[in-house]
Short mmCIF file of N, CA and C in Angstrom, two decimals:
data_model
loop_
_atom_site.label_atom_id
_atom_site.label_comp_id
_atom_site.label_asym_id
_atom_site.label_seq_id
_atom_site.Cartn_x
_atom_site.Cartn_y
_atom_site.Cartn_z
N MET A 1 5.63 -15.94 0.48
CA MET A 1 5.50 -14.58 1.13
C MET A 1 5.30 -13.61 0.42
N ALA A 2 5.02 -12.88 -0.08
CA ALA A 2 4.66 -11.79 0.10
C ALA A 2 5.89 -10.64 -0.86
N SER A 3 5.78 -10.08 -1.74
CA SER A 3 6.89 -8.40 -2.14
C SER A 3 5.98 -7.77 -1.54
N ILE A 4 5.42 -6.37 -0.98
CA ILE A 4 5.24 -5.31 -0.66
C ILE A 4 5.66 -4.33 -0.45
N LEU A 5 4.84 -3.27 -1.71
CA LEU A 5 5.43 -1.39 -1.83
C LEU A 5 4.39 -0.58 -0.31
N ILE A 6 5.28 0.20 -0.06
CA ILE A 6 4.81 0.58 0.68
C ILE A 6 5.02 2.18 0.83
N ILE A 7 3.97 3.23 0.54
CA ILE A 7 4.60 4.26 0.28
C ILE A 7 3.70 5.27 1.14
N ASP A 8 4.85 5.87 1.48
CA ASP A 8 4.42 6.69 2.90
C ASP A 8 5.16 7.65 2.87
N ASP A 9 5.30 8.67 2.80
CA ASP A 9 5.71 10.42 3.27
C ASP A 9 6.30 10.51 4.65
N GLU A 10 5.93 9.42 5.56
CA GLU A 10 5.48 10.07 7.40
C GLU A 10 6.79 8.53 7.22
N LYS A 11 7.91 8.90 7.93
CA LYS A 11 9.21 7.54 8.28
C LYS A 11 8.66 7.47 9.26
N SER A 12 7.92 7.52 9.91
CA SER A 12 7.46 6.56 11.00
C SER A 12 6.77 4.92 10.64
N VAL A 13 5.37 6.25 9.89
CA VAL A 13 4.57 4.52 9.58
C VAL A 13 4.83 3.59 7.96
N LEU A 14 5.91 5.38 7.99
CA LEU A 14 6.57 2.87 7.14
C LEU A 14 7.93 2.19 7.71
N GLU A 15 8.85 2.80 8.92
CA GLU A 15 8.73 1.55 9.39
C GLU A 15 7.92 1.17 10.56
N MET A 16 6.72 1.61 11.13
CA MET A 16 6.42 0.17 11.23
C MET A 16 5.07 0.13 10.82
N ILE A 17 4.55 -0.28 9.72
CA ILE A 17 4.25 -1.26 9.23
C ILE A 17 5.25 -2.16 8.20
N ARG A 18 6.69 -1.91 8.12
CA ARG A 18 7.71 -2.86 7.50
C ARG A 18 8.30 -3.54 9.05
N HIS A 19 8.44 -2.79 9.44
CA HIS A 19 8.72 -4.05 10.98
C HIS A 19 7.36 -4.67 11.33
N ASN A 20 6.81 -4.42 11.04
CA ASN A 20 5.41 -5.16 11.23
C ASN A 20 4.76 -5.98 10.09
N LEU A 21 5.72 -5.98 9.70
CA LEU A 21 4.66 -7.18 8.26
C LEU A 21 5.79 -7.94 8.14
N SER A 22 7.58 -7.35 7.94
CA SER A 22 8.39 -8.72 7.93
C SER A 22 9.14 -9.32 8.34
N ARG A 23 8.02 -9.51 9.54
CA ARG A 23 8.22 -10.30 10.67
C ARG A 23 7.46 -12.02 10.23
N PHE A 24 5.79 -11.21 9.06
CA PHE A 24 5.99 -12.49 8.84
C PHE A 24 6.29 -13.01 7.71
N GLY A 25 7.34 -12.82 6.99
CA GLY A 25 8.34 -13.21 6.32
C GLY A 25 8.54 -12.42 5.05
N HIS A 26 7.17 -11.15 4.83
CA HIS A 26 7.66 -10.71 3.62
C HIS A 26 8.47 -9.84 3.70
N THR A 27 8.72 -9.77 1.99
CA THR A 27 9.17 -9.20 1.18
C THR A 27 8.69 -7.21 1.17
N ILE A 28 9.76 -6.29 1.98
CA ILE A 28 9.56 -5.07 1.95
C ILE A 28 9.57 -3.88 1.63
N HIS A 29 9.69 -2.67 0.28
CA HIS A 29 9.66 -2.42 0.08
C HIS A 29 9.49 -0.43 0.30
N ILE A 30 9.73 0.08 0.29
CA ILE A 30 9.32 1.35 0.73
C ILE A 30 9.52 2.36 0.73
N ALA A 31 8.94 3.34 -0.26
CA ALA A 31 9.15 4.69 -1.22
C ALA A 31 8.25 5.86 -0.02
N GLU A 32 9.50 7.02 0.16
CA GLU A 32 9.00 8.05 1.05
C GLU A 32 8.26 9.05 -0.53
N SER A 33 7.78 8.66 -1.27
CA SER A 33 7.40 10.02 -2.48
C SER A 33 6.42 9.18 -3.22
N ALA A 34 5.38 9.44 -4.00
CA ALA A 34 4.56 8.95 -4.63
C ALA A 34 5.87 8.99 -5.97
N ARG A 35 7.03 9.41 -6.70
CA ARG A 35 7.26 9.64 -7.83
C ARG A 35 8.18 7.90 -7.29
N GLU A 36 8.99 8.46 -5.64
CA GLU A 36 9.98 6.81 -5.65
C GLU A 36 9.42 4.97 -5.56
N GLY A 37 7.73 5.98 -5.01
CA GLY A 37 6.38 4.48 -5.54
C GLY A 37 6.33 3.93 -6.92
N LEU A 38 5.82 4.80 -7.57
CA LEU A 38 5.83 4.62 -8.71
C LEU A 38 6.97 3.31 -8.87
N ALA A 39 8.40 4.14 -9.29
CA ALA A 39 9.62 3.82 -9.89
C ALA A 39 9.67 2.29 -9.50
N THR A 40 9.42 2.30 -8.20
CA THR A 40 10.10 0.61 -7.29
C THR A 40 8.79 -0.28 -7.77
N PHE A 41 8.34 0.18 -7.77
CA PHE A 41 6.56 -0.90 -9.07
C PHE A 41 6.73 -1.35 -9.66
N LYS A 42 7.53 -0.34 -10.80
CA LYS A 42 8.34 -0.81 -11.75
C LYS A 42 9.55 -1.69 -12.06
N GLU A 43 10.16 -1.76 -11.10
CA GLU A 43 11.41 -1.96 -11.73
C GLU A 43 11.56 -3.75 -10.62
N GLU A 44 10.49 -3.41 -9.57
CA GLU A 44 9.83 -4.51 -8.96
C GLU A 44 9.23 -5.20 -9.14
N SER A 45 9.09 -6.74 -8.91
CA SER A 45 7.90 -7.42 -8.97
C SER A 45 6.69 -7.27 -7.29
N ILE A 46 6.21 -6.81 -7.64
CA ILE A 46 5.05 -6.10 -6.45
C ILE A 46 3.97 -6.55 -6.46
N ASP A 47 3.64 -7.73 -5.85
CA ASP A 47 2.48 -8.25 -5.21
C ASP A 47 1.13 -7.88 -4.54
N LEU A 48 1.61 -6.57 -3.72
CA LEU A 48 0.73 -6.07 -3.12
C LEU A 48 1.22 -4.68 -2.35
N VAL A 49 -0.04 -3.31 -2.70
CA VAL A 49 0.56 -2.03 -2.64
C VAL A 49 -0.18 -1.65 -1.41
N ILE A 50 0.52 -0.22 -0.92
CA ILE A 50 -0.10 -0.07 0.55
C ILE A 50 0.25 0.79 0.08
N ALA A 51 -0.56 2.53 -0.29
CA ALA A 51 -0.60 4.11 -0.39
C ALA A 51 -1.10 4.14 0.33
N ASP A 52 -0.67 5.54 1.53
CA ASP A 52 -0.93 6.80 1.66
C ASP A 52 -1.47 7.66 1.20
N ILE A 53 -3.12 8.36 0.86
CA ILE A 53 -3.57 8.45 0.45
C ILE A 53 -2.97 10.15 -0.79
N LEU A 54 -2.63 11.25 0.48
CA LEU A 54 -2.86 12.60 0.75
C LEU A 54 -1.05 11.97 0.71
N LEU A 55 -0.15 12.70 -0.59
CA LEU A 55 1.42 12.26 -0.64
C LEU A 55 1.55 14.06 -1.74
N PRO A 56 2.29 14.62 -1.28
CA PRO A 56 3.22 15.36 -1.08
C PRO A 56 3.56 15.21 -2.98
N GLU A 57 3.34 16.25 -3.99
CA GLU A 57 3.94 16.80 -5.49
C GLU A 57 2.73 15.95 -5.89
N LEU A 58 2.58 14.46 -6.17
CA LEU A 58 1.74 13.05 -6.62
C LEU A 58 0.97 12.63 -5.60
N ASP A 59 -0.79 12.95 -5.39
CA ASP A 59 -1.52 12.17 -4.63
C ASP A 59 -1.69 10.99 -4.30
N GLY A 60 -2.04 10.91 -3.91
CA GLY A 60 -2.35 8.81 -2.96
C GLY A 60 -2.68 8.18 -4.14
N MET A 61 -4.23 8.60 -4.81
CA MET A 61 -4.45 8.84 -6.28
C MET A 61 -4.32 8.12 -7.30
N HIS A 62 -3.85 9.64 -7.74
CA HIS A 62 -2.80 9.19 -8.82
C HIS A 62 -1.80 8.28 -9.28
N VAL A 63 -1.26 7.96 -7.95
CA VAL A 63 -0.05 6.66 -7.68
C VAL A 63 -1.07 5.61 -7.73
N VAL A 64 -2.20 5.61 -6.65
CA VAL A 64 -2.88 4.13 -7.59
C VAL A 64 -3.75 4.08 -8.85
N ARG A 65 -3.61 5.26 -10.25
CA ARG A 65 -4.62 5.17 -10.86
C ARG A 65 -3.52 4.60 -11.83
N HIS A 66 -2.29 5.02 -11.98
CA HIS A 66 -1.96 4.33 -12.52
C HIS A 66 -0.76 3.32 -12.53
N ILE A 67 -0.82 2.71 -11.14
CA ILE A 67 -0.69 0.94 -11.14
C ILE A 67 -2.15 0.92 -11.71
N ARG A 68 -3.34 1.16 -11.79
CA ARG A 68 -3.94 0.64 -11.75
C ARG A 68 -3.99 0.29 -13.21
N ASN A 69 -3.31 1.34 -13.74
CA ASN A 69 -3.52 0.75 -15.71
C ASN A 69 -2.23 0.13 -16.20
N LEU A 70 -1.43 -0.08 -14.49
CA LEU A 70 -0.46 -0.93 -15.37
C LEU A 70 -0.25 -2.40 -15.14
N ALA A 71 -1.32 -2.67 -13.74
CA ALA A 71 -1.16 -3.67 -13.27
C ALA A 71 -2.86 -4.70 -13.15
N GLY A 72 -3.64 -3.73 -13.01
CA GLY A 72 -5.83 -3.69 -12.86
C GLY A 72 -5.40 -3.90 -12.72
N THR A 73 -6.26 -4.82 -12.25
CA THR A 73 -7.50 -4.27 -11.05
C THR A 73 -7.35 -6.31 -10.31
N ALA A 74 -6.33 -6.70 -10.74
CA ALA A 74 -5.70 -8.03 -10.25
C ALA A 74 -4.93 -8.05 -8.45
N LEU A 75 -4.51 -6.73 -9.00
CA LEU A 75 -3.35 -6.57 -7.71
C LEU A 75 -4.21 -5.47 -6.51
N PRO A 76 -3.65 -6.29 -5.59
CA PRO A 76 -4.50 -5.58 -3.99
C PRO A 76 -4.17 -4.10 -3.73
N ILE A 77 -5.00 -2.87 -3.50
CA ILE A 77 -4.52 -1.91 -3.62
C ILE A 77 -5.15 -1.40 -1.98
N ILE A 78 -4.58 -1.28 -0.96
CA ILE A 78 -4.35 -1.16 0.62
C ILE A 78 -4.84 1.03 0.82
N GLY A 79 -5.43 1.84 0.78
CA GLY A 79 -5.36 2.89 1.03
C GLY A 79 -5.30 3.11 2.23
N ILE A 80 -4.36 4.32 2.76
CA ILE A 80 -4.47 4.48 4.47
C ILE A 80 -4.30 6.38 4.32
N SER A 81 -5.16 6.59 4.71
CA SER A 81 -5.08 8.22 4.89
C SER A 81 -5.63 8.72 6.78
N SER A 82 -5.30 9.85 6.93
CA SER A 82 -5.25 10.50 8.47
C SER A 82 -6.12 11.82 8.45
N THR A 83 -7.22 11.61 7.10
CA THR A 83 -7.98 12.62 6.55
C THR A 83 -9.18 11.80 7.75
N PRO A 84 -10.26 13.57 7.64
CA PRO A 84 -11.17 12.82 7.91
C PRO A 84 -12.44 11.97 7.17
N TRP A 85 -11.95 12.16 5.81
CA TRP A 85 -12.99 11.53 4.79
C TRP A 85 -12.28 10.80 4.66
N LEU A 86 -12.77 9.21 3.97
CA LEU A 86 -12.01 8.25 3.40
C LEU A 86 -12.53 8.29 1.14
N PRO A 87 -11.55 8.36 1.00
CA PRO A 87 -12.30 7.96 -0.55
C PRO A 87 -12.62 6.82 -0.84
N ASP A 88 -13.69 6.89 -2.04
CA ASP A 88 -13.91 5.84 -2.12
C ASP A 88 -13.69 4.81 -2.66
N ARG A 89 -13.86 3.42 -2.77
CA ARG A 89 -13.47 1.99 -2.01
C ARG A 89 -12.70 1.81 -4.19
N GLU A 90 -13.09 2.48 -4.96
CA GLU A 90 -13.80 2.72 -6.55
C GLU A 90 -12.19 2.34 -6.51
N HIS A 91 -11.04 2.49 -6.41
CA HIS A 91 -9.26 1.96 -7.16
C HIS A 91 -8.76 1.42 -5.58
N PHE A 92 -9.64 1.20 -4.81
CA PHE A 92 -8.76 0.64 -3.15
C PHE A 92 -9.64 -0.29 -2.90
N ASP A 93 -9.06 -1.90 -3.07
CA ASP A 93 -9.50 -3.01 -2.54
C ASP A 93 -9.91 -2.84 -0.51
N ALA A 94 -9.09 -1.92 0.21
CA ALA A 94 -9.57 -1.51 1.24
C ALA A 94 -9.03 -0.28 1.43
N VAL A 95 -10.11 0.51 2.95
CA VAL A 95 -8.71 2.12 2.98
C VAL A 95 -8.99 1.74 4.50
N LEU A 96 -8.05 2.36 5.17
CA LEU A 96 -7.87 2.24 6.68
C LEU A 96 -7.57 3.34 7.29
N SER A 97 -7.81 4.22 7.65
CA SER A 97 -7.07 4.52 8.28
C SER A 97 -6.23 5.13 9.61
N LYS A 98 -5.79 6.77 9.45
CA LYS A 98 -4.94 6.76 10.85
C LYS A 98 -5.26 7.21 11.90
N PRO A 99 -4.92 6.59 12.33
CA PRO A 99 -3.65 6.02 13.17
C PRO A 99 -5.10 4.23 13.45
N PHE A 100 -4.56 3.25 12.44
CA PHE A 100 -5.13 1.88 12.42
C PHE A 100 -4.39 1.58 13.55
N PRO A 101 -5.10 0.61 14.50
CA PRO A 101 -4.11 -0.98 14.40
C PRO A 101 -4.14 -1.49 13.84
N VAL A 102 -2.78 -2.32 14.07
CA VAL A 102 -1.29 -3.27 13.25
C VAL A 102 -2.77 -4.07 12.98
N GLU A 103 -3.21 -5.26 13.71
CA GLU A 103 -4.28 -6.42 13.38
C GLU A 103 -4.07 -5.35 12.56
N ASN A 104 -5.67 -4.63 12.82
CA ASN A 104 -5.77 -4.49 11.33
C ASN A 104 -5.51 -4.72 9.73
N LEU A 105 -4.76 -3.88 9.92
CA LEU A 105 -3.10 -3.65 8.73
C LEU A 105 -3.11 -5.51 8.20
N VAL A 106 -2.65 -6.12 9.27
CA VAL A 106 -1.58 -7.60 9.45
C VAL A 106 -3.40 -8.24 8.96
N ASP A 107 -4.51 -8.11 8.98
CA ASP A 107 -5.35 -9.07 8.80
C ASP A 107 -5.37 -8.23 7.25
N CYS A 108 -5.66 -7.49 7.02
CA CYS A 108 -6.12 -6.98 5.06
C CYS A 108 -5.12 -7.67 4.57
N VAL A 109 -3.99 -7.06 4.99
CA VAL A 109 -3.02 -8.06 4.29
C VAL A 109 -2.56 -9.38 3.74
N ARG A 110 -2.66 -9.80 4.81
CA ARG A 110 -3.33 -11.84 4.95
C ARG A 110 -4.66 -11.40 4.19
N GLU A 111 -5.16 -11.52 4.43
CA GLU A 111 -6.27 -11.78 3.16
C GLU A 111 -6.24 -11.35 1.35
N TYR A 112 -5.51 -10.21 1.51
CA TYR A 112 -5.58 -9.71 0.03
C TYR A 112 -3.84 -11.25 -0.48
N THR A 113 -4.09 -11.03 -0.16
CA THR A 113 -2.35 -11.98 -0.12
C THR A 113 -2.56 -13.63 -0.56
N ARG A 114 -3.76 -14.13 0.51
CA ARG A 114 -3.92 -14.75 0.88
C ARG A 114 -5.28 -15.51 -0.34
N LYS A 115 -6.44 -13.84 -1.07
CA LYS A 115 -6.00 -13.79 -2.99
C LYS A 115 -6.03 -14.81 -3.54
N ARG A 116 -4.46 -13.61 -3.57
CA ARG A 116 -3.55 -12.96 -4.76
C ARG A 116 -2.74 -14.46 -5.23
N THR A 117 -2.34 -15.68 -4.49
CA THR A 117 -2.13 -16.29 -4.52
C THR A 117 -3.24 -18.39 -4.19
N ALA A 118 -4.59 -17.59 -4.16
CA ALA A 118 -5.49 -18.79 -4.53
C ALA A 118 -5.07 -19.25 -5.67
#
């Protein structure tokens, strides 16, 4: 299964995603800040990133640009956001608006991890 990094400053969101994705055998790494997420990304072998678009200190767009510079476009990145607007998908493979049905996230992760391992 996949090694997934989740970056979000809301603990309840982190735990909900961790709980639901770990049921499918994924290894989950969580980060409560952009800096922690970038550090974890550099230390671990990550197959997919789920990142909140609005984070304190460094925003999610900065994090995604940095990860894209390190890993290129082959690494799937799913953006999540509670804003009324969603960013363009230039840097994201998919964007989900909070609150989102867990099934949508699971389907999205399944699609991108399948593509990555195919």
